[in-house]
CSV table of C-alpha atoms and ligand atoms in Angstrom, one decimal:
chain,number,residue,atom,x,y,z
S,1,MET,CA,62.3,102.0,86.3
S,2,GLU,CA,60.0,101.8,83.3
S,3,LYS,CA,63.1,101.9,81.1
S,4,ILE,CA,64.6,98.8,82.8
S,5,PHE,CA,61.2,97.0,82.6
S,6,ASP,CA,61.0,97.7,78.9
S,7,GLN,CA,64.6,96.5,78.4
S,8,LEU,CA,63.6,93.2,80.1
S,9,ILE,CA,60.4,92.9,78.0
S,10,ASP,CA,62.0,94.0,74.7
S,11,SER,CA,64.9,91.6,75.0
S,12,PHE,CA,62.5,88.8,75.9
S,13,MET,CA,60.4,89.5,72.8
S,14,GLU,CA,63.5,89.5,70.6
S,15,ASN,CA,65.4,86.5,72.0
S,16,LYS,CA,62.9,84.5,74.2
S,17,VAL,CA,65.2,85.4,77.1
S,18,GLY,CA,64.8,88.8,78.6
S,19,ILE,CA,67.9,90.3,80.4
S,20,ALA,CA,68.1,93.5,82.2
S,21,GLU,CA,71.0,94.9,84.2
S,22,ASN,CA,70.3,96.9,87.4
S,23,PHE,CA,66.8,95.5,87.8
S,24,LEU,CA,67.4,95.4,91.6
S,25,SER,CA,69.1,98.5,93.0
S,26,LYS,CA,72.5,98.0,94.8
S,27,ASP,CA,70.9,98.9,98.0
S,28,LEU,CA,68.0,96.4,97.7
S,29,SER,CA,70.4,93.6,96.6
S,30,LYS,CA,72.6,94.3,99.6
S,31,HIS,CA,69.7,93.9,102.0
S,32,LEU,CA,68.4,90.8,100.3
S,33,ILE,CA,71.8,89.2,100.4
S,34,SER,CA,72.0,89.9,104.0
S,35,ASN,CA,68.6,88.4,104.6
S,36,LEU,CA,69.7,85.3,102.7
S,37,LYS,CA,72.9,84.9,104.7
S,38,GLY,CA,70.9,85.3,107.9
S,39,LEU,CA,68.4,82.6,106.8
S,40,PHE,CA,71.3,80.3,106.0
S,41,LYS,CA,72.9,80.9,109.3
S,42,ASP,CA,69.6,80.1,111.1
S,43,ASN,CA,69.4,76.8,109.1
S,44,LEU,CA,66.2,78.0,107.3
S,45,MET,CA,67.5,77.5,103.8
S,46,LEU,CA,66.2,74.0,102.9
S,47,SER,CA,67.0,71.6,100.1
S,48,ALA,CA,64.7,72.3,97.2
S,49,GLY,CA,62.5,69.6,95.7
S,50,THR,CA,61.4,68.9,92.2
S,51,GLY,CA,57.8,68.4,91.0
S,52,ASN,CA,54.7,70.0,92.4
S,53,ASP,CA,53.4,70.3,95.9
S,54,THR,CA,51.8,66.9,96.0
S,55,LEU,CA,54.9,65.2,94.5
S,56,VAL,CA,58.1,66.7,95.8
S,57,VAL,CA,61.1,64.6,95.3
S,58,HIS,CA,64.4,65.7,96.9
S,59,ASP,CA,66.8,64.4,94.4
S,60,LYS,CA,70.3,65.7,95.0
S,61,MET,CA,71.5,64.2,91.8
S,62,TYR,CA,69.1,66.6,89.9
S,63,ARG,CA,69.4,69.8,91.9
S,64,SER,CA,71.3,70.8,94.9
S,65,ASP,CA,70.2,74.3,95.7
S,66,LYS,CA,68.6,75.5,99.0
S,67,ILE,CA,65.6,77.8,99.1
S,68,TYR,CA,63.4,79.8,101.4
S,69,TRP,CA,60.1,81.4,100.2
S,70,LEU,CA,59.5,85.1,100.5
S,71,ASP,CA,56.3,86.3,102.1
S,72,ARG,CA,54.8,89.7,102.8
S,73,GLU,CA,53.7,88.3,106.1
S,74,HIS,CA,57.3,88.2,107.3
S,75,ASN,CA,57.0,92.0,107.6
S,76,ASN,CA,60.5,92.4,106.4
S,77,ILE,CA,60.9,95.8,104.8
S,78,HIS,CA,63.4,94.7,102.2
S,79,GLU,CA,61.3,91.7,101.2
S,80,ASN,CA,58.3,94.0,101.0
S,81,SER,CA,60.2,96.5,98.8
S,82,PHE,CA,61.0,93.6,96.5
S,83,PHE,CA,57.3,92.7,96.4
S,84,ASP,CA,56.5,96.3,95.7
S,85,LEU,CA,58.9,96.3,92.8
S,86,MET,CA,57.4,93.1,91.4
S,87,ASP,CA,53.9,94.6,91.7
S,88,THR,CA,55.0,97.6,89.7
S,89,PHE,CA,56.7,95.3,87.1
S,90,ILE,CA,53.6,93.1,86.8
S,91,SER,CA,51.2,96.0,86.2
S,92,HIS,CA,53.6,97.3,83.6
S,93,LEU,CA,53.8,93.9,81.9
S,94,ASN,CA,50.1,93.3,82.0
S,95,ARG,CA,49.4,96.8,80.6
S,96,SER,CA,52.0,96.6,77.8
S,97,CYS,CA,51.7,92.9,76.9
S,98,TYR,CA,48.2,91.9,78.0
S,99,THR,CA,49.8,89.0,79.9
S,100,GLY,CA,47.0,88.7,82.5
S,101,ILE,CA,49.4,87.8,85.4
S,102,THR,CA,47.4,87.5,88.6
S,103,GLY,CA,50.0,86.2,91.1
S,104,TYR,CA,53.6,85.3,91.8
S,105,GLU,CA,55.8,83.3,94.1
S,106,PHE,CA,59.5,83.9,94.9
S,107,HIS,CA,62.2,82.2,96.9
S,108,TYR,CA,65.7,83.1,98.0
S,109,THR,CA,68.1,80.6,96.4
S,110,LEU,CA,71.5,79.5,97.5
S,111,TYR,CA,73.8,77.2,95.5
S,112,GLU,CA,76.7,76.3,97.7
S,113,LYS,CA,80.1,75.5,96.1
S,114,GLY,CA,79.6,72.5,93.8
S,115,ALA,CA,75.8,72.9,93.5
S,116,PHE,CA,73.9,72.7,90.2
S,117,TYR,CA,70.4,72.2,88.7
S,118,LYS,CA,70.3,69.8,85.7
S,119,LYS,CA,68.4,70.5,82.5
S,120,HIS,CA,64.6,71.1,83.1
S,121,VAL,CA,61.6,73.2,82.3
S,122,ASP,CA,59.9,75.3,85.0
S,123,GLN,CA,56.3,74.4,84.3
S,124,PHE,CA,55.0,71.3,86.1
S,125,ARG,CA,53.5,68.7,83.8
S,126,ASN,CA,50.1,68.7,85.5
S,127,ASN,CA,49.8,72.4,86.3
S,128,GLU,CA,50.0,75.4,84.0
S,129,VAL,CA,49.8,78.2,86.6
S,130,ARG,CA,53.5,79.2,86.2
S,131,GLN,CA,53.7,81.4,83.1
S,132,TYR,CA,57.0,83.3,83.4
S,133,SER,CA,60.2,82.5,85.2
S,134,MET,CA,62.2,85.3,86.7
S,135,ILE,CA,65.6,85.2,88.4
S,136,MET,CA,67.3,88.1,90.1
S,137,TYR,CA,71.0,87.5,90.8
S,138,LEU,CA,72.7,88.9,93.9
S,139,ASN,CA,76.4,88.0,93.3
S,140,GLU,CA,78.9,90.8,93.5
S,141,ASP,CA,82.2,90.5,91.5
S,142,TRP,CA,81.3,87.3,89.6
S,143,ILE,CA,84.0,86.1,87.2
S,144,ALA,CA,84.0,83.5,84.5
S,145,GLU,CA,86.1,81.1,86.7
S,146,ASP,CA,83.3,81.1,89.3
S,147,GLY,CA,81.1,79.0,86.9
S,148,GLY,CA,77.4,78.8,87.9
S,149,GLU,CA,76.1,80.1,84.6
S,150,LEU,CA,72.4,79.8,83.7
S,151,CYS,CA,72.6,77.8,80.5
S,152,ILE,CA,69.6,78.1,78.2
S,153,HIS,CA,69.0,75.4,75.7
S,154,HIS,CA,67.6,77.1,72.6
S,155,LEU,CA,66.7,74.9,69.7
S,156,ASP,CA,69.9,75.5,67.8
S,157,HIS,CA,72.3,77.0,70.3
S,158,LEU,CA,73.2,77.3,74.0
S,159,GLN,CA,73.2,80.6,75.8
S,160,ASN,CA,75.2,81.0,79.0
S,161,ILE,CA,74.3,83.8,81.3
S,162,SER,CA,76.5,84.7,84.3
S,163,PRO,CA,74.7,85.2,87.6
S,164,ALA,CA,76.1,88.7,88.2
S,165,SER,CA,74.6,91.1,90.7
S,166,GLY,CA,71.6,93.3,89.7
S,167,LYS,CA,70.9,91.2,86.6
S,168,SER,CA,67.4,89.9,86.0
S,169,VAL,CA,66.4,87.1,83.6
S,170,PHE,CA,62.9,86.5,82.3
S,171,PHE,CA,61.5,83.7,80.1
S,172,LYS,CA,58.4,81.7,79.5
S,173,SER,CA,58.2,78.8,82.0
S,174,SER,CA,56.7,76.3,79.7
S,175,GLU,CA,59.1,76.7,76.8
S,176,LEU,CA,62.8,76.9,77.5
S,177,GLU,CA,64.9,74.1,78.8
S,178,HIS,CA,67.7,75.4,81.0
S,179,GLU,CA,70.2,74.3,83.6
S,180,VAL,CA,72.4,75.8,86.3
S,181,LEU,CA,76.0,74.8,85.7
S,182,ILE,CA,78.2,73.8,88.7
S,183,THR,CA,79.1,76.8,90.7
S,184,ASN,CA,82.6,77.2,92.2
S,185,LYS,CA,81.5,79.5,94.9
S,186,PRO,CA,78.2,80.3,96.7
S,187,ARG,CA,75.7,81.6,94.2
S,188,MET,CA,72.7,83.6,95.5
S,189,SER,CA,69.5,84.8,93.8
S,190,ILE,CA,65.8,85.5,94.1
S,191,THR,CA,64.0,83.1,91.9
S,192,GLY,CA,60.3,83.0,91.1
S,193,TRP,CA,57.4,82.7,88.8
S,194,LEU,CA,54.6,84.9,87.5
S,195,LYS,CA,51.4,83.0,87.6
S,196,ILE,CA,47.8,82.9,86.3
S,197,ASN,CA,45.8,81.3,89.0
O,201,OGA,C1,65.1,77.3,88.7
O,201,OGA,C2,66.2,77.7,87.8
O,201,OGA,C3,68.0,79.3,87.3
O,201,OGA,C4,69.1,80.1,87.9
O,201,OGA,O1,65.2,77.6,89.9
O,201,OGA,O2,64.2,76.7,88.2
O,201,OGA,O3,66.2,77.3,86.7
O,201,OGA,O4,69.8,80.7,87.2
O,201,OGA,N1,67.1,78.7,88.2
O,201,OGA,O5,69.1,80.2,89.1
O,202,NI,NI1,64.4,76.5,86.2
């Protein structure tokens, strides 16, 4: 696993956007997809807001994804394996980069056909706890025609990243503007933030 962690960290240092394939094992991805589909069926995936907790605006013109927060207290073994993996990653990151991350938050994310998230940064204006953004994609057999790329707005160019299964993306929450382009089929991921509380 250390090799995959280093791939994510090294590509982050080189390009401001870390990308690692196979961050989530096929097995774990499969279980997380099945959790997500179950949550959707039970109507527990809810429209995401924008802004911080005291000022959440549900603006469907701005983003149209649906989310559900992961929590160790759900006592779901797959959710907990995901958290175990993140704990291992964070201690590796803190040891190798002195990042001082002390917490995290992650949600399941579903973009239904036609959904998107317009250009934004992930750090709230009045709150700097979110240090790094991390997204783990769960989509098998994603092809270019499916759309739904993560588009990163670098200063002098755009970078489009396809949300293909197993891939993890990692970047600084305060820095990079990015958007999710319209998806032509359901697009699933685990999205979250590494925090300094
Ligand atoms: C976000 C976000 C990108 C993606 O949830 O803030 O930018 O690729 N997600 O899902
Ligand atoms: Ni974002």
